[in-house]
Short mmCIF file of C-alpha atoms and ligand atoms in Angstrom, two decimals:
data_model
loop_
_atom_site.label_atom_id
_atom_site.label_comp_id
_atom_site.label_asym_id
_atom_site.label_seq_id
_atom_site.Cartn_x
_atom_site.Cartn_y
_atom_site.Cartn_z
CA MET Q 1 68.10 -62.53 101.94
CA VAL Q 2 71.93 -62.83 101.52
CA LEU Q 3 72.39 -63.61 105.27
CA GLU Q 4 69.53 -66.06 105.75
CA GLY Q 5 70.58 -69.02 107.83
CA LYS Q 6 74.23 -67.88 107.83
CA HIS Q 7 76.39 -68.39 110.90
CA ILE Q 8 78.51 -65.39 111.73
CA LEU Q 9 81.15 -65.36 114.40
CA VAL Q 10 82.01 -61.91 115.67
CA GLY Q 11 85.39 -61.32 117.55
CA ILE Q 12 85.39 -58.20 119.60
CA SER Q 13 88.69 -56.57 120.82
CA GLY Q 14 89.15 -53.81 123.27
CA GLY Q 15 88.60 -50.45 121.56
CA ILE Q 16 85.85 -47.76 122.17
CA ALA Q 17 84.28 -48.76 118.77
CA ALA Q 18 83.13 -51.98 120.54
CA TYR Q 19 80.03 -49.98 121.60
CA LYS Q 20 78.84 -50.25 118.09
CA ILE Q 21 78.88 -53.98 117.95
CA PRO Q 22 75.50 -54.74 119.56
CA GLU Q 23 73.85 -52.66 116.81
CA LEU Q 24 75.83 -54.49 114.18
CA ILE Q 25 74.83 -57.84 115.74
CA ARG Q 26 71.15 -56.79 115.63
CA THR Q 27 71.49 -55.76 112.05
CA LEU Q 28 72.99 -59.18 111.02
CA LYS Q 29 70.25 -61.08 112.86
CA LYS Q 30 67.43 -58.94 111.35
CA GLN Q 31 68.74 -60.15 108.02
CA GLY Q 32 68.38 -63.78 109.02
CA ALA Q 33 71.88 -64.59 110.45
CA GLU Q 34 72.81 -66.38 113.61
CA VAL Q 35 75.51 -64.65 115.47
CA ARG Q 36 77.81 -65.96 118.17
CA VAL Q 37 80.44 -63.67 120.01
CA THR Q 38 83.97 -64.04 121.24
CA ALA Q 39 85.52 -61.15 123.06
CA THR Q 40 88.75 -60.22 124.73
CA LYS Q 41 88.71 -59.20 128.40
CA SER Q 42 89.44 -55.58 127.38
CA ALA Q 43 86.44 -55.59 124.94
CA LEU Q 44 84.15 -56.36 127.92
CA GLN Q 45 85.36 -53.19 129.51
CA PHE Q 46 83.71 -51.23 126.65
CA VAL Q 47 80.54 -53.39 126.12
CA THR Q 48 79.01 -55.71 128.74
CA GLU Q 49 78.80 -59.50 128.36
CA LEU Q 50 75.09 -59.24 129.21
CA THR Q 51 74.43 -56.82 126.29
CA LEU Q 52 76.24 -59.08 123.86
CA GLN Q 53 74.53 -62.20 125.16
CA THR Q 54 71.19 -60.54 124.98
CA VAL Q 55 71.45 -59.19 121.41
CA SER Q 56 73.16 -62.31 120.04
CA GLY Q 57 70.96 -64.77 122.03
CA ALA Q 58 74.09 -66.94 122.87
CA ARG Q 59 76.62 -67.10 125.60
CA VAL Q 60 79.74 -64.97 124.96
CA TYR Q 61 83.06 -66.86 124.81
CA SER Q 62 85.72 -64.72 126.39
CA ASP Q 63 87.50 -67.00 128.95
CA VAL Q 64 89.46 -70.13 127.52
CA PHE Q 65 89.53 -71.78 130.96
CA ALA Q 66 86.05 -70.98 132.20
CA ALA Q 67 84.37 -74.15 133.69
CA ILE Q 68 81.06 -73.13 132.24
CA ASN Q 69 82.45 -73.57 128.63
CA GLU Q 70 80.14 -76.02 126.82
CA HIS Q 71 82.94 -77.90 125.01
CA SER Q 72 86.13 -76.68 126.74
CA THR Q 73 87.46 -76.31 123.21
CA GLU Q 74 85.19 -73.36 121.97
CA HIS Q 75 88.15 -71.88 120.00
CA ILE Q 76 87.74 -75.13 117.71
CA SER Q 77 84.03 -75.69 117.85
CA LEU Q 78 82.98 -72.02 117.09
CA PRO Q 79 85.01 -71.71 113.87
CA GLU Q 80 83.54 -75.10 112.85
CA TRP Q 81 80.05 -73.71 113.43
CA ALA Q 82 80.77 -70.46 111.69
CA ASP Q 83 80.45 -69.63 107.98
CA MET Q 84 82.69 -66.62 108.46
CA MET Q 85 84.40 -64.52 111.16
CA LEU Q 86 84.33 -60.71 111.62
CA ILE Q 87 86.90 -59.15 113.92
CA ALA Q 88 85.55 -55.68 114.89
CA PRO Q 89 86.90 -53.59 116.36
CA ALA Q 90 90.50 -55.08 115.78
CA THR Q 91 92.86 -53.13 117.96
CA ALA Q 92 96.59 -52.70 117.16
CA ASN Q 93 97.49 -55.37 119.78
CA VAL Q 94 95.05 -58.03 118.35
CA ILE Q 95 96.10 -57.22 114.70
CA GLY Q 96 99.74 -57.87 115.70
CA LYS Q 97 98.91 -61.04 117.43
CA MET Q 98 96.76 -62.44 114.63
CA ALA Q 99 99.32 -61.73 111.99
CA ALA Q 100 102.09 -63.39 114.11
CA GLY Q 101 100.04 -66.36 114.98
CA ILE Q 102 100.02 -65.54 118.67
CA ALA Q 103 96.98 -67.24 120.38
CA ASP Q 104 96.80 -66.42 124.10
CA ASP Q 105 93.11 -65.77 124.69
CA ALA Q 106 89.54 -66.68 123.61
CA LEU Q 107 89.51 -64.36 120.61
CA THR Q 108 93.02 -65.03 119.22
CA THR Q 109 92.85 -68.73 119.73
CA THR Q 110 89.44 -68.78 117.88
CA PHE Q 111 90.88 -66.69 115.06
CA CYS Q 112 93.94 -68.89 114.90
CA SER Q 113 91.83 -72.01 114.35
CA CYS Q 114 89.47 -70.18 112.00
CA SER Q 115 92.02 -68.38 109.79
CA ALA Q 116 92.99 -71.08 107.44
CA ARG Q 117 89.44 -72.39 106.77
CA LYS Q 118 86.85 -69.68 106.58
CA PRO Q 119 86.31 -66.20 105.21
CA ILE Q 120 87.60 -63.49 107.52
CA VAL Q 121 86.77 -59.81 107.69
CA ILE Q 122 88.88 -57.61 109.93
CA ALA Q 123 87.86 -53.98 110.82
CA PRO Q 124 90.73 -52.17 112.46
CA ALA Q 125 89.88 -49.27 114.77
CA MET Q 126 92.43 -47.28 116.72
CA ASN Q 127 94.08 -43.88 117.10
CA ASP Q 128 95.65 -42.64 113.91
CA LYS Q 129 99.21 -42.64 115.50
CA MET Q 130 98.73 -46.31 116.36
CA TRP Q 131 97.41 -47.04 112.88
CA GLU Q 132 100.46 -45.45 111.33
CA CYS Q 133 102.88 -47.50 113.50
CA PRO Q 134 105.27 -49.54 111.25
CA ALA Q 135 104.48 -52.73 113.31
CA THR Q 136 100.62 -52.21 112.74
CA GLN Q 137 101.13 -51.56 109.04
CA LYS Q 138 103.39 -54.58 108.62
CA ALA Q 139 100.75 -56.76 110.39
CA ILE Q 140 98.15 -55.30 108.26
CA GLU Q 141 99.96 -56.11 105.10
CA GLU Q 142 100.57 -59.55 106.30
CA LEU Q 143 96.89 -60.20 106.93
CA LYS Q 144 95.86 -58.74 103.55
CA SER Q 145 98.21 -61.15 101.81
CA TRP Q 146 96.06 -64.02 103.11
CA ALA Q 147 93.63 -65.11 100.42
CA ASN Q 148 90.50 -65.42 102.57
CA VAL Q 149 91.09 -62.19 104.59
CA THR Q 150 89.39 -58.79 103.84
CA VAL Q 151 90.70 -55.79 105.78
CA VAL Q 152 88.09 -52.97 105.85
CA GLU Q 153 90.22 -49.71 105.90
CA PRO Q 154 89.36 -47.49 108.81
CA ALA Q 155 87.49 -44.43 108.13
CA VAL Q 156 88.85 -40.82 108.56
CA GLY Q 157 87.09 -38.61 111.17
CA GLU Q 158 86.83 -37.74 114.72
CA LEU Q 159 88.74 -40.09 117.13
CA ALA Q 160 88.02 -41.06 120.71
CA CYS Q 161 90.90 -38.83 121.87
CA GLY Q 162 89.25 -35.77 120.35
CA THR Q 163 91.55 -35.25 117.42
CA SER Q 164 90.71 -36.24 113.88
CA GLY Q 165 92.55 -38.72 111.66
CA LYS Q 166 92.35 -42.14 110.07
CA GLY Q 167 91.40 -44.87 112.53
CA ARG Q 168 87.54 -44.85 113.05
CA MET Q 169 85.76 -48.08 112.63
CA PRO Q 170 83.43 -47.96 109.62
CA GLU Q 171 79.73 -47.72 110.29
CA VAL Q 172 77.56 -50.82 110.98
CA GLU Q 173 76.09 -50.72 107.34
CA VAL Q 174 79.60 -50.91 105.87
CA LEU Q 175 80.58 -53.89 108.07
CA SER Q 176 77.35 -55.69 107.45
CA GLU Q 177 77.88 -55.18 103.64
CA GLN Q 178 81.41 -56.67 104.00
CA VAL Q 179 80.10 -59.67 106.03
CA LYS Q 180 77.75 -60.33 103.01
CA ALA Q 181 80.63 -59.90 100.51
CA ALA Q 182 82.73 -62.39 102.38
CA LEU Q 183 79.95 -64.91 102.15
CA THR Q 184 79.23 -64.48 98.43
CA GLU Q 185 80.98 -66.64 95.70
CA LYS Q 186 83.14 -64.44 93.45
CA THR Q 187 81.29 -65.41 90.35
CA MET Q 188 82.08 -62.12 88.72
CA ALA Q 189 85.85 -61.81 89.55
CA GLY Q 190 87.59 -60.17 86.62
CA LYS Q 191 84.43 -58.68 85.25
CA ARG Q 192 83.91 -54.93 84.78
CA VAL Q 193 80.38 -53.60 84.98
CA LEU Q 194 79.04 -50.08 84.40
CA ILE Q 195 75.83 -49.25 86.22
CA THR Q 196 73.72 -46.08 86.04
CA ALA Q 197 71.45 -45.13 89.04
CA GLY Q 198 69.27 -42.40 90.39
CA PRO Q 199 67.45 -39.61 88.70
CA THR Q 200 68.84 -36.92 86.46
CA VAL Q 201 68.35 -33.29 87.24
CA GLU Q 202 67.69 -30.81 84.49
CA LYS Q 203 68.20 -27.15 85.53
CA ILE Q 204 65.57 -24.49 84.61
CA ASP Q 205 67.22 -21.63 86.40
CA PRO Q 206 69.55 -21.41 89.56
CA VAL Q 207 66.85 -22.44 91.84
CA ARG Q 208 64.69 -24.90 89.95
CA TYR Q 209 64.95 -28.16 88.13
CA ILE Q 210 63.02 -30.94 86.35
CA SER Q 211 63.58 -34.43 87.80
CA ASN Q 212 61.75 -37.61 88.79
CA PHE Q 213 61.25 -39.76 91.81
CA SER Q 214 64.12 -42.11 91.62
CA THR Q 215 66.02 -42.60 94.85
CA GLY Q 216 68.85 -44.66 93.48
CA LYS Q 217 68.03 -47.59 95.81
CA MET Q 218 67.58 -50.16 92.97
CA GLY Q 219 70.79 -49.06 90.98
CA TYR Q 220 72.93 -49.03 94.26
CA ALA Q 221 71.57 -52.46 95.10
CA LEU Q 222 72.65 -53.84 91.81
CA ALA Q 223 76.02 -52.21 92.31
CA ARG Q 224 76.50 -53.97 95.68
CA ALA Q 225 75.39 -57.29 94.24
CA CYS Q 226 78.06 -57.07 91.61
CA LEU Q 227 80.76 -55.82 93.95
CA ARG Q 228 79.99 -58.75 96.37
CA ARG Q 229 80.60 -61.14 93.49
CA GLY Q 230 83.95 -59.59 92.86
CA ALA Q 231 83.34 -57.35 89.91
CA GLU Q 232 84.83 -53.92 89.31
CA VAL Q 233 81.94 -51.42 89.15
CA THR Q 234 81.88 -48.02 87.68
CA LEU Q 235 78.74 -46.52 89.22
CA VAL Q 236 77.47 -43.40 87.38
CA SER Q 237 74.95 -41.84 89.73
CA GLY Q 238 72.55 -38.95 89.53
CA PRO Q 239 71.99 -37.08 92.85
CA THR Q 240 70.79 -39.45 95.59
CA GLN Q 241 71.16 -40.21 99.26
CA GLN Q 242 72.52 -43.64 98.72
CA LYS Q 243 76.08 -44.62 99.74
CA ILE Q 244 78.51 -47.42 99.08
CA GLU Q 245 81.68 -47.67 101.10
CA GLY Q 246 84.35 -50.25 101.80
CA TYR Q 247 84.95 -51.63 98.15
CA ASP Q 248 88.31 -51.12 96.44
CA GLY Q 249 86.65 -52.30 93.23
CA LEU Q 250 84.19 -49.32 93.04
CA ARG Q 251 84.67 -46.14 90.89
CA MET Q 252 81.99 -43.60 91.66
CA VAL Q 253 81.14 -41.02 89.00
CA ASP Q 254 78.62 -38.40 90.34
CA VAL Q 255 76.68 -36.48 87.73
CA GLU Q 256 73.55 -34.28 87.58
CA SER Q 257 72.09 -33.92 84.17
CA ALA Q 258 71.39 -36.53 81.42
CA GLN Q 259 74.08 -34.94 79.30
CA GLN Q 260 76.62 -35.48 82.08
CA MET Q 261 75.49 -39.03 82.53
CA TYR Q 262 75.80 -39.48 78.78
CA GLU Q 263 79.48 -38.23 78.82
CA ALA Q 264 80.43 -40.37 81.86
CA VAL Q 265 78.95 -43.51 80.17
CA GLN Q 266 80.68 -42.71 76.79
CA GLU Q 267 83.97 -42.57 78.63
CA ALA Q 268 83.56 -45.78 80.57
CA PHE Q 269 81.73 -48.18 78.16
CA ALA Q 270 84.62 -49.39 76.06
CA LYS Q 271 86.26 -51.04 79.03
CA VAL Q 272 83.36 -52.88 80.47
CA ASP Q 273 81.95 -56.36 79.97
CA MET Q 274 78.41 -55.43 81.09
CA ALA Q 275 76.36 -52.12 81.43
CA ILE Q 276 73.17 -52.03 83.56
CA LEU Q 277 71.14 -48.98 82.86
CA CYS Q 278 68.92 -48.58 85.89
CA ALA Q 279 68.97 -44.67 85.99
CA ALA Q 280 65.73 -42.74 85.48
CA VAL Q 281 67.09 -40.46 82.73
CA ALA Q 282 65.05 -37.31 81.88
CA ASP Q 283 63.97 -37.56 78.30
CA TYR Q 284 63.79 -33.74 77.92
CA THR Q 285 65.71 -30.85 79.33
CA PRO Q 286 64.99 -27.01 79.12
CA LYS Q 287 66.21 -25.58 75.79
CA GLU Q 288 67.71 -22.60 77.73
CA VAL Q 289 68.75 -22.57 81.37
CA ALA Q 290 68.17 -18.95 82.67
CA ASP Q 291 71.17 -17.56 84.53
CA ARG Q 292 68.85 -15.76 86.97
CA LYS Q 293 65.74 -16.87 88.84
CA ILE Q 294 62.80 -16.62 86.62
CA LYS Q 295 60.31 -14.10 88.14
CA ARG Q 296 56.68 -14.63 88.37
CA GLN Q 297 54.96 -12.24 85.87
CA SER Q 298 51.24 -11.81 86.85
CA GLU Q 299 48.67 -14.11 88.23
CA SER Q 300 47.00 -14.75 84.92
CA GLU Q 301 50.14 -15.22 82.83
CA ASN Q 302 51.34 -18.78 82.27
CA LEU Q 303 54.93 -19.69 81.68
CA CYS Q 304 55.98 -21.92 78.76
CA LEU Q 305 59.20 -23.84 79.10
CA GLU Q 306 60.53 -25.13 75.76
CA LEU Q 307 62.22 -28.43 76.27
CA LYS Q 308 64.66 -30.19 73.96
CA ALA Q 309 65.33 -34.03 73.72
CA ASN Q 310 68.16 -35.39 75.79
CA PRO Q 311 70.49 -37.99 74.28
CA ASP Q 312 69.26 -41.52 74.59
CA ILE Q 313 72.12 -43.15 76.34
CA ALA Q 314 70.82 -46.69 76.04
CA ALA Q 315 70.31 -46.38 72.35
CA TRP Q 316 73.82 -44.87 71.94
CA LEU Q 317 75.27 -47.98 73.86
CA GLY Q 318 73.19 -50.33 71.65
CA LYS Q 319 75.00 -48.98 68.63
CA GLN Q 320 78.44 -48.99 70.19
CA LYS Q 321 78.24 -52.49 71.69
CA LYS Q 322 80.93 -54.92 70.58
CA ALA Q 323 80.80 -58.59 70.70
CA GLY Q 324 80.97 -60.05 74.14
CA GLN Q 325 79.54 -56.80 75.74
CA VAL Q 326 76.17 -57.22 77.49
CA LEU Q 327 73.67 -54.38 77.62
CA VAL Q 328 70.79 -54.38 80.14
CA GLY Q 329 68.19 -51.77 80.32
CA PHE Q 330 65.23 -51.02 82.65
CA ALA Q 331 61.75 -50.08 81.64
CA LEU Q 332 59.49 -48.24 84.20
CA GLU Q 333 55.94 -48.48 82.80
CA THR Q 334 52.47 -47.49 83.79
CA ASP Q 335 50.48 -49.26 81.08
CA HIS Q 336 50.97 -51.80 78.15
CA GLU Q 337 53.86 -52.83 80.16
CA GLU Q 338 55.13 -55.95 78.31
CA ALA Q 339 54.64 -54.33 74.86
CA ASN Q 340 56.46 -51.06 75.94
CA ALA Q 341 59.38 -53.00 77.40
CA GLN Q 342 59.72 -55.29 74.40
CA LYS Q 343 59.76 -52.08 72.14
CA LYS Q 344 62.45 -50.54 74.22
CA LEU Q 345 64.39 -53.89 74.18
CA GLN Q 346 64.40 -53.94 70.39
CA SER Q 347 64.70 -50.24 69.52
CA LYS Q 348 67.63 -49.61 71.92
CA GLY Q 349 69.56 -52.63 70.91
CA LEU Q 350 69.60 -54.13 74.37
CA ASP Q 351 70.32 -57.79 75.23
CA TRP Q 352 68.13 -57.77 78.35
CA ILE Q 353 65.39 -55.51 79.72
CA VAL Q 354 64.04 -55.44 83.32
CA LEU Q 355 60.48 -54.38 83.53
CA ASN Q 356 58.96 -52.86 86.66
CA SER Q 357 55.50 -51.39 86.60
CA LEU Q 358 53.81 -48.82 88.78
CA GLN Q 359 50.69 -50.90 88.54
CA ASP Q 360 52.26 -53.20 90.88
CA LYS Q 361 52.08 -52.13 94.67
CA GLY Q 362 55.49 -51.87 96.09
CA ALA Q 363 57.34 -51.74 92.73
CA GLY Q 364 59.27 -49.05 91.06
CA PHE Q 365 60.35 -45.59 92.43
CA GLY Q 366 61.18 -44.78 96.10
CA THR Q 367 60.18 -48.14 97.80
CA ASP Q 368 62.57 -50.44 99.45
CA THR Q 369 60.87 -53.25 97.38
CA ASN Q 370 60.48 -54.14 93.73
CA LYS Q 371 58.85 -56.60 91.51
CA VAL Q 372 60.38 -57.27 88.07
CA SER Q 373 60.27 -59.33 84.84
CA LEU Q 374 63.41 -59.95 82.87
CA TYR Q 375 63.08 -60.22 79.03
CA SER Q 376 65.94 -61.23 76.83
CA ALA Q 377 66.40 -60.30 73.16
CA ASP Q 378 66.12 -63.89 72.14
CA GLY Q 379 62.59 -64.15 73.51
CA THR Q 380 62.91 -65.59 77.14
CA LYS Q 381 60.90 -64.16 80.09
CA LYS Q 382 61.44 -64.66 83.78
CA ASP Q 383 59.63 -63.27 86.73
CA CYS Q 384 60.90 -62.21 90.10
CA PRO Q 385 58.25 -61.83 92.82
CA LEU Q 386 57.94 -58.76 95.03
CA GLY Q 387 60.90 -58.45 97.35
CA MET Q 388 63.51 -56.18 98.99
CA LYS Q 389 65.51 -54.35 96.26
CA GLU Q 390 68.61 -56.15 97.66
CA ALA Q 391 66.97 -59.53 96.96
CA VAL Q 392 65.64 -58.51 93.62
CA SER Q 393 69.13 -57.28 92.57
CA GLU Q 394 70.62 -60.56 93.67
CA TRP Q 395 68.03 -62.35 91.51
CA ILE Q 396 68.73 -60.09 88.54
CA VAL Q 397 72.58 -60.47 88.77
CA ASN Q 398 72.28 -64.20 89.27
CA GLN Q 399 70.13 -64.49 86.08
CA LEU Q 400 72.60 -62.37 84.08
CA THR Q 401 75.57 -64.22 85.38
CA ILE Q 402 74.04 -67.69 84.67
CA ALA Q 403 73.12 -66.54 81.10
CA ASN Q 404 76.32 -64.73 79.98
O1 PMT F 501 65.88 -45.43 92.08
P1 PMT F 501 64.64 -46.25 92.77
O2 PMT F 501 63.75 -45.22 93.60
O3 PMT F 501 65.13 -47.37 93.46
O4 PMT F 501 63.67 -46.63 91.56
C1 PMT F 501 64.14 -47.53 90.59
C2 PMT F 501 63.75 -47.29 89.17
C3 PMT F 501 62.19 -47.35 89.13
C4 PMT F 501 64.09 -45.96 88.69
C5 PMT F 501 64.35 -48.47 88.23
O5 PMT F 501 63.93 -49.73 88.68
C6 PMT F 501 63.99 -48.17 86.80
O6 PMT F 501 62.96 -48.74 86.30
N1 PMT F 501 64.85 -47.50 85.97
C7 PMT F 501 64.57 -47.05 84.65
C8 PMT F 501 63.48 -46.00 84.72
C9 PMT F 501 63.23 -45.38 83.29
O7 PMT F 501 63.72 -44.12 83.15
O8 PMT F 501 62.85 -46.10 82.36
P2 PMT F 501 62.55 -45.58 80.87
O9 PMT F 501 61.65 -46.59 80.46
O10 PMT F 501 62.19 -44.28 80.70
O11 PMT F 501 63.97 -45.80 80.10
C10 PMT F 501 64.30 -47.10 79.46
C11 PMT F 501 65.80 -47.37 79.53
O12 PMT F 501 66.49 -46.33 78.72
C12 PMT F 501 66.38 -47.28 80.93
O13 PMT F 501 67.35 -48.29 81.03
C13 PMT F 501 66.94 -45.90 80.99
O14 PMT F 501 68.11 -45.81 81.90
C14 PMT F 501 67.36 -45.66 79.54
N2 PMT F 501 67.37 -44.23 79.06
C15 PMT F 501 66.24 -43.56 79.11
C16 PMT F 501 66.21 -42.21 78.65
C17 PMT F 501 67.33 -41.72 78.06
N3 PMT F 501 67.47 -40.48 77.67
N4 PMT F 501 68.53 -42.39 78.11
C18 PMT F 501 68.50 -43.63 78.53
O15 PMT F 501 69.54 -44.34 78.52
#
């Protein structure tokens, strides 16, 4: 797990979005992190000290002069303990202070002593009018210019005052992802990666289609693993419930059919260093798409659908590939796994193929887990045991970055 054993310092300032922070702390801890909290006095009006202490398992640092403080210099010792600091929600007041170097309470003194040494993620949250304030914007620009700081843009949506606008703190999943990114070495900085994910949907008529059980979990996990390492990612995705937010380096291209995926990939491939083809592309599509719902004839009459072959996207890329471009395919097999994967590796002109087999419990479609073997065109084989798709993606991307 990316967060296993990591020390995360969460700084909370006084905005209504503070109510989401206990859930965030639980999410981080479930993924193996240790969490400590520093909060402003106003933050503790929105979320109680007892709640934060209970979910984090540690005393909350909110008063610089409290006699109970363990070291009396928590604003120095906490950053020393931490691998990174997250400030969420960051109010206009605290953003202004952090950018100006004002340190007049537990949170801002802690930030001040942390800010030159550790990765920092700041999640502003406020009313849209306060977000637009020139002083807030100037402070945000200042903080963004610091090499170790990531500012997660507020989301657009309903605000506490009942209006709608830009100022909402992003959801817990987005913040937890940004924490992981801050803790990941940027081994893919400057690299451009094309990833395909999810199923394709081949229309039969306006109400029916042919598809498969791919959820996109594996492809999106690979995209996140590359984004965390600093790569620019073009994610060509069939219809899925998956989401990635909070990354400037992500370009999403939503498609439905194999033909649309083919066109999107053709458009993107020339500019990338690596393509990872995780999508479950339909090999066949109806020869004709009926423009009205096909009606049932009689109980005894069968319906024959004539299918035509879809383009083989991987094989096309294998032919287009220039020196320096790396092409990684996937193979989902049910039998003769290794032989079939090797055949695809050769016939499609791939550099690598990731084999997952439906014979392995917990591997393949739909599940949160996978178990894979990675084969290279020059004959190497490595195995990754069953693990969460996030961990398996980390393993795959690590293998690919070491080798290329
Ligand atoms: O999305 P999840 O629920 O998380 O499931 C993940 C997964 C099981 C879909 C994924 O791990 C996986 O195995 N993806 C590839 C599935 C597949 O269609 O494999 P294949 O053996 O049919 O295709 C071989 C390769 O050729 C794949 O890289 C595929 O993207 C590519 N292909 C296939 C057909 C086609 N017309 N064009 C292609 O490019």
